[in-house]
Amino acid sequence: MVFVEFEDVSLAYEEGGDLAIKDISLSVKQNEFIAVVGPSGCGKSTLMKLVSGLTEPTSGYVYIDGRQIGGPQKCIGMAFQASNLLPWRTTLENVMLPLEIVQPYRSQLRRKRQEFEAMAMALLERVGLKGWEHKYPWELSGGMQQRASICRALIHKPQLLMLDEPFGALDAFTREELWCMLQELWQEQPFTVILVTHDLREAVFLADTVYVMSKSPGQILVKRDIDIERP
Ligand code: ADP
Ligand code: ADP
């Protein structure tokens, strides 16, 4: 079953201006893990904004779960290069954040706070952050912050996880640790993933399908099926 579909999507940020992305068609199956690789400026962030409903195509269509999207999507979890953890909240409070915002969790929070906290604790434990739940972001290393931000992206059980260079700021060793962590989470309970990265090794390690975006000529999207054995 197709979960995310782009049909000949182009986008110009200014009317009549240059196209940031051009004629992109792509389909992502439910629970598929895809990666989009390409140089800076090729349109990766634009693609993410289109999926999340933060911007609309100039031409073409974007469908999520069979519906043409209009406005921000709630079924999505996101994590970025900077962890964007709120500095005045502890790790646990940061991970709980989507449950305070997204329904049906929001209206159940008062009754089920303990149950939700246990969910967050279980996820934190899964990523190796047990014992760090009451620490503040500045007390955590960069790798720990990214672990926490991935927990926050997954706590409300989104159907789609969008990752924009989530490991870009980490050292090579920590990055590979986090690849394994993400792979384990995804294998345990699959969800659809769109990963944007300029690290081809990362894309190949994690994704079922890798799409390569190029700056020239005209931002064409090339699908590369991977035949490299995963480590
Ligand atoms: P990335 O780290 O994904 O390569 P960039 O550094 O290219 O992202 O862009 C960071 C942000 O700046 C993005 O949200 C993008 O939309 C915005 N941006 C990039 N280029 C322009 C531009 N020419 N005019 C206005 N905003 C831009
Ligand atoms: P990437 O994430 O791959 O670096 P982007 O999607 O940020 O690429 O950018 C694709 C193209 O669109 C670039 O030429 C960039 O300068 C332009 N762009 C991105 N965001 C904006 C914006 N908000 N306004 C105008 N141009 C933008």
GROMACS .gro file of C-alpha atoms and ligand atoms in nm:
model
  285
    1MET     CA    1   0.000   0.000   0.000
    2VAL     CA    2   0.132   0.341  -0.097
    3PHE     CA    3   0.150   0.582   0.196
    4VAL     CA    4   0.315   0.895   0.053
    5GLU     CA    5   0.281   0.987  -0.312
    6PHE     CA    6   0.426   1.274  -0.514
    7GLU     CA    7   0.276   1.322  -0.860
    8ASP     CA    8   0.478   1.552  -1.089
    9VAL     CA    9   0.542   1.797  -0.810
   10SER     CA   10   0.715   2.126  -0.879
   11LEU     CA   11   0.758   2.420  -0.646
   12ALA     CA   12   0.872   2.778  -0.696
   13TYR     CA   13   0.899   2.981  -0.376
   14GLU     CA   14   0.824   3.299  -0.570
   15GLU     CA   15   0.567   3.331  -0.843
   16GLY     CA   16   0.743   3.285  -1.174
   17GLY     CA   17   1.074   3.228  -0.993
   18ASP     CA   18   1.318   2.938  -1.021
   19LEU     CA   19   1.187   2.595  -0.935
   20ALA     CA   20   1.323   2.463  -0.605
   21ILE     CA   21   1.212   2.116  -0.711
   22LYS     CA   22   1.095   2.007  -1.052
   23ASP     CA   23   0.862   1.729  -1.170
   24ILE     CA   24   0.915   1.499  -0.878
   25SER     CA   25   0.721   1.175  -0.868
   26LEU     CA   26   0.781   0.926  -0.596
   27SER     CA   27   0.586   0.679  -0.392
   28VAL     CA   28   0.664   0.548  -0.050
   29LYS     CA   29   0.492   0.231   0.063
   30GLN     CA   30   0.356   0.191   0.413
   31ASN     CA   31   0.637   0.092   0.650
   32GLU     CA   32   0.899   0.147   0.383
   33PHE     CA   33   1.219   0.326   0.483
   34ILE     CA   34   1.337   0.557   0.208
   35ALA     CA   35   1.628   0.798   0.195
   36VAL     CA   36   1.667   1.104  -0.022
   37VAL     CA   37   2.027   1.199  -0.087
   38GLY     CA   38   2.165   1.500  -0.268
   39PRO     CA   39   2.386   1.805  -0.240
   40SER     CA   40   2.294   2.118  -0.050
   41GLY     CA   41   2.036   2.325  -0.236
   42CYS     CA   42   1.890   2.037  -0.440
   43GLY     CA   43   1.553   2.064  -0.268
   44LYS     CA   44   1.558   1.813   0.018
   45SER     CA   45   1.416   2.053   0.276
   46THR     CA   46   1.155   2.163   0.025
   47LEU     CA   47   1.049   1.801  -0.016
   48MET     CA   48   1.012   1.767   0.362
   49LYS     CA   49   0.805   2.086   0.384
   50LEU     CA   50   0.573   1.951   0.115
   51VAL     CA   51   0.520   1.622   0.300
   52SER     CA   52   0.453   1.798   0.629
   53GLY     CA   53   0.204   2.034   0.468
   54LEU     CA   54   0.406   2.344   0.555
   55THR     CA   55   0.403   2.446   0.192
   56GLU     CA   56   0.196   2.358  -0.114
   57PRO     CA   57   0.317   2.253  -0.459
   58THR     CA   58   0.307   2.508  -0.740
   59SER     CA   59   0.200   2.222  -0.966
   60GLY     CA   60   0.136   1.854  -0.913
   61TYR     CA   61  -0.007   1.670  -0.614
   62VAL     CA   62   0.108   1.533  -0.279
   63TYR     CA   63  -0.099   1.256  -0.122
   64ILE     CA   64  -0.061   1.105   0.222
   65ASP     CA   65  -0.252   0.790   0.297
   66GLY     CA   66  -0.456   0.843  -0.019
   67ARG     CA   67  -0.563   1.197   0.065
   68GLN     CA   68  -0.440   1.514  -0.093
   69ILE     CA   69  -0.287   1.710   0.190
   70GLY     CA   70  -0.394   2.052   0.302
   71GLY     CA   71  -0.224   2.203   0.604
   72PRO     CA   72   0.007   2.059   0.869
   73GLN     CA   73  -0.009   1.684   0.926
   74LYS     CA   74  -0.060   1.530   1.267
   75CYS     CA   75   0.029   1.174   1.176
   76ILE     CA   76   0.394   1.276   1.138
   77GLY     CA   77   0.690   1.268   1.374
   78MET     CA   78   0.994   1.477   1.291
   79ALA     CA   79   1.355   1.508   1.399
   80PHE     CA   80   1.616   1.749   1.264
   81GLN     CA   81   1.990   1.809   1.269
   82ALA     CA   82   1.960   2.020   1.583
   83SER     CA   83   1.773   1.827   1.849
   84ASN     CA   84   1.548   2.128   1.926
   85LEU     CA   85   1.484   2.000   2.278
   86LEU     CA   86   1.323   2.264   2.497
   87PRO     CA   87   1.596   2.374   2.743
   88TRP     CA   88   1.356   2.435   3.033
   89ARG     CA   89   1.216   2.082   3.016
   90THR     CA   90   1.378   1.761   3.132
   91THR     CA   91   1.440   1.475   2.891
   92LEU     CA   92   1.119   1.303   3.000
   93GLU     CA   93   0.918   1.625   2.973
   94ASN     CA   94   1.057   1.685   2.625
   95VAL     CA   95   0.964   1.334   2.511
   96MET     CA   96   0.611   1.379   2.654
   97LEU     CA   97   0.555   1.698   2.455
   98PRO     CA   98   0.364   1.551   2.157
   99LEU     CA   99   0.124   1.381   2.401
  100GLU     CA  100   0.030   1.727   2.528
  101ILE     CA  101  -0.042   1.847   2.175
  102VAL     CA  102  -0.165   1.560   1.958
  103GLN     CA  103  -0.508   1.400   1.997
  104PRO     CA  104  -0.631   1.162   2.127
  105TYR     CA  105  -0.346   1.175   2.380
  106ARG     CA  106  -0.401   1.537   2.471
  107SER     CA  107  -0.749   1.486   2.611
  108GLN     CA  108  -0.643   1.168   2.795
  109LEU     CA  109  -0.333   1.317   2.950
  110ARG     CA  110  -0.490   1.416   3.282
  111ARG     CA  111  -0.631   1.067   3.339
  112LYS     CA  112  -0.344   0.870   3.193
  113ARG     CA  113  -0.037   1.071   3.284
  114GLN     CA  114   0.125   0.779   3.466
  115GLU     CA  115   0.061   0.542   3.179
  116PHE     CA  116   0.199   0.793   2.928
  117GLU     CA  117   0.505   0.853   3.145
  118ALA     CA  118   0.564   0.480   3.151
  119MET     CA  119   0.542   0.476   2.769
  120ALA     CA  120   0.800   0.755   2.748
  121MET     CA  121   1.024   0.580   3.002
  122ALA     CA  122   1.007   0.254   2.806
  123LEU     CA  123   1.110   0.435   2.488
  124LEU     CA  124   1.393   0.618   2.667
  125GLU     CA  125   1.512   0.288   2.805
  126ARG     CA  126   1.506   0.139   2.454
  127VAL     CA  127   1.746   0.405   2.330
  128GLY     CA  128   1.978   0.379   2.629
  129LEU     CA  129   1.867   0.688   2.819
  130LYS     CA  130   1.743   0.524   3.136
  131GLY     CA  131   1.870   0.729   3.429
  132TRP     CA  132   1.881   1.048   3.220
  133GLU     CA  133   1.507   1.119   3.220
  134HIS     CA  134   1.523   1.396   3.479
  135LYS     CA  135   1.829   1.567   3.330
  136TYR     CA  136   1.803   1.881   3.122
  137PRO     CA  137   1.917   1.892   2.756
  138TRP     CA  138   2.241   2.080   2.838
  139GLU     CA  139   2.341   1.792   3.069
  140LEU     CA  140   2.322   1.546   2.778
  141SER     CA  141   2.582   1.483   2.505
  142GLY     CA  142   2.493   1.559   2.144
  143GLY     CA  143   2.424   1.192   2.074
  144MET     CA  144   2.197   1.163   2.379
  145GLN     CA  145   2.007   1.472   2.272
  146GLN     CA  146   1.943   1.318   1.930
  147ARG     CA  147   1.828   0.995   2.095
  148ALA     CA  148   1.584   1.196   2.303
  149SER     CA  149   1.463   1.390   2.000
  150ILE     CA  150   1.393   1.065   1.814
  151CYS     CA  151   1.194   0.942   2.116
  152ARG     CA  152   0.995   1.265   2.104
  153ALA     CA  153   0.931   1.210   1.732
  154LEU     CA  154   0.796   0.858   1.798
  155ILE     CA  155   0.610   0.883   2.130
  156HIS     CA  156   0.269   0.953   1.973
  157LYS     CA  157   0.311   0.655   1.737
  158PRO     CA  158   0.311   0.855   1.412
  159GLN     CA  159   0.250   0.673   1.086
  160LEU     CA  160   0.532   0.864   0.922
  161LEU     CA  161   0.870   0.960   1.064
  162MET     CA  162   1.055   1.237   0.885
  163LEU     CA  163   1.424   1.279   0.956
  164ASP     CA  164   1.618   1.576   0.820
  165GLU     CA  165   1.994   1.517   0.866
  166PRO     CA  166   1.924   1.383   1.217
  167PHE     CA  167   2.278   1.261   1.274
  168GLY     CA  168   2.461   1.529   1.076
  169ALA     CA  169   2.614   1.704   1.377
  170LEU     CA  170   2.746   1.389   1.545
  171ASP     CA  171   3.089   1.230   1.532
  172ALA     CA  172   3.126   0.922   1.312
  173PHE     CA  173   3.122   0.673   1.599
  174THR     CA  174   2.811   0.814   1.766
  175ARG     CA  175   2.641   0.842   1.429
  176GLU     CA  176   2.684   0.471   1.359
  177GLU     CA  177   2.555   0.386   1.706
  178LEU     CA  178   2.243   0.588   1.635
  179TRP     CA  179   2.196   0.423   1.294
  180CYS     CA  180   2.179   0.089   1.475
  181MET     CA  181   1.941   0.228   1.736
  182LEU     CA  182   1.706   0.364   1.469
  183GLN     CA  183   1.721   0.042   1.270
  184GLU     CA  184   1.630  -0.161   1.579
  185LEU     CA  185   1.336   0.066   1.664
  186TRP     CA  186   1.209   0.041   1.309
  187GLN     CA  187   1.249  -0.335   1.287
  188GLU     CA  188   1.064  -0.385   1.616
  189GLN     CA  189   0.765  -0.180   1.513
  190PRO     CA  190   0.779  -0.065   1.151
  191PHE     CA  191   0.661   0.279   1.045
  192THR     CA  192   0.713   0.473   0.723
  193VAL     CA  193   1.036   0.673   0.721
  194ILE     CA  194   1.160   0.949   0.495
  195LEU     CA  195   1.522   1.030   0.571
  196VAL     CA  196   1.692   1.326   0.411
  197THR     CA  197   2.070   1.322   0.422
  198HIS     CA  198   2.379   1.404   0.222
  199ASP     CA  199   2.553   1.100   0.366
  200LEU     CA  200   2.522   0.824   0.108
  201ARG     CA  201   2.658   0.562   0.351
  202GLU     CA  202   2.387   0.653   0.598
  203ALA     CA  203   2.121   0.624   0.328
  204VAL     CA  204   2.249   0.285   0.214
  205PHE     CA  205   2.284   0.153   0.568
  206LEU     CA  206   1.932   0.246   0.672
  207ALA     CA  207   1.698   0.266   0.377
  208ASP     CA  208   1.518   0.013   0.157
  209THR     CA  209   1.520   0.256  -0.132
  210VAL     CA  210   1.747   0.551  -0.196
  211TYR     CA  211   1.643   0.843  -0.414
  212VAL     CA  212   1.915   1.067  -0.545
  213MET     CA  213   1.828   1.430  -0.610
  214SER     CA  214   2.058   1.633  -0.826
  215LYS     CA  215   2.106   2.005  -0.854
  216SER     CA  216   2.148   1.992  -1.229
  217PRO     CA  217   2.002   1.939  -1.473
  218GLY     CA  218   1.676   2.049  -1.319
  219GLN     CA  219   1.651   1.851  -0.996
  220ILE     CA  220   1.570   1.510  -1.139
  221LEU     CA  221   1.500   1.235  -0.891
  222VAL     CA  222   1.673   0.908  -0.965
  223LYS     CA  223   1.571   0.591  -0.790
  224ARG     CA  224   1.857   0.365  -0.693
  225ASP     CA  225   1.767   0.020  -0.578
  226ILE     CA  226   2.033  -0.093  -0.342
  227ASP     CA  227   2.217  -0.416  -0.399
  228ILE     CA  228   2.484  -0.359  -0.138
  229GLU     CA  229   2.480  -0.602   0.152
  230ARG     CA  230   2.389  -0.421   0.471
  231PRO     CA  231   2.646  -0.447   0.750
  232ADP     P1  232   1.985   2.231   0.463
  232ADP     O1  233   2.066   2.236   0.589
  232ADP     O2  234   1.874   2.133   0.466
  232ADP     O3  235   2.069   2.224   0.337
  232ADP     P2  236   1.962   2.511   0.406
  232ADP     O4  237   2.076   2.556   0.492
  232ADP     O5  238   1.975   2.507   0.257
  232ADP     O6  239   1.907   2.371   0.457
  232ADP     O7  240   1.834   2.603   0.437
  232ADP     C1  241   1.793   2.630   0.569
  232ADP     C2  242   1.661   2.702   0.563
  232ADP     O8  243   1.672   2.823   0.487
  232ADP     C3  244   1.552   2.619   0.495
  232ADP     O9  245   1.435   2.622   0.573
  232ADP     C4  246   1.529   2.685   0.361
  232ADP    O10  247   1.393   2.679   0.325
  232ADP     C5  248   1.572   2.828   0.384
  232ADP     N1  249   1.631   2.881   0.261
  232ADP     C6  250   1.724   2.821   0.186
  232ADP     N2  251   1.753   2.895   0.077
  232ADP     C7  252   1.674   3.006   0.086
  232ADP     C8  253   1.658   3.122   0.006
  232ADP     N3  254   1.724   3.138  -0.111
  232ADP     N4  255   1.570   3.215   0.046
  232ADP     C9  256   1.503   3.200   0.159
  232ADP     N5  257   1.513   3.093   0.241
  232ADP    C10  258   1.599   2.998   0.204
  233ADP     P1  259   1.836   2.140   0.046
  233ADP     O1  260   1.751   2.112   0.165
  233ADP     O2  261   1.861   2.019  -0.040
  233ADP     O3  262   1.960   2.213   0.080
  233ADP     P2  263   1.631   2.336  -0.017
  233ADP     O4  264   1.503   2.265  -0.033
  233ADP     O5  265   1.658   2.410   0.109
  233ADP     O6  266   1.751   2.236  -0.052
  233ADP     O7  267   1.647   2.440  -0.137
  233ADP     C1  268   1.616   2.411  -0.275
  233ADP     C2  269   1.626   2.542  -0.354
  233ADP     O8  270   1.520   2.627  -0.316
  233ADP     C3  271   1.754   2.620  -0.330
  233ADP     O9  272   1.790   2.681  -0.452
  233ADP     C4  273   1.714   2.722  -0.225
  233ADP    O10  274   1.794   2.837  -0.231
  233ADP     C5  275   1.570   2.750  -0.263
  233ADP     N1  276   1.488   2.785  -0.143
  233ADP     C6  277   1.470   2.709  -0.033
  233ADP     N2  278   1.388   2.767   0.056
  233ADP     C7  279   1.354   2.886  -0.001
  233ADP     C8  280   1.269   2.994   0.041
  233ADP     N3  281   1.205   2.991   0.157
  233ADP     N4  282   1.257   3.100  -0.044
  233ADP     C9  283   1.321   3.102  -0.163
  233ADP     N5  284   1.401   3.006  -0.208
  233ADP    C10  285   1.418   2.898  -0.129
   0.00000   0.00000   0.00000
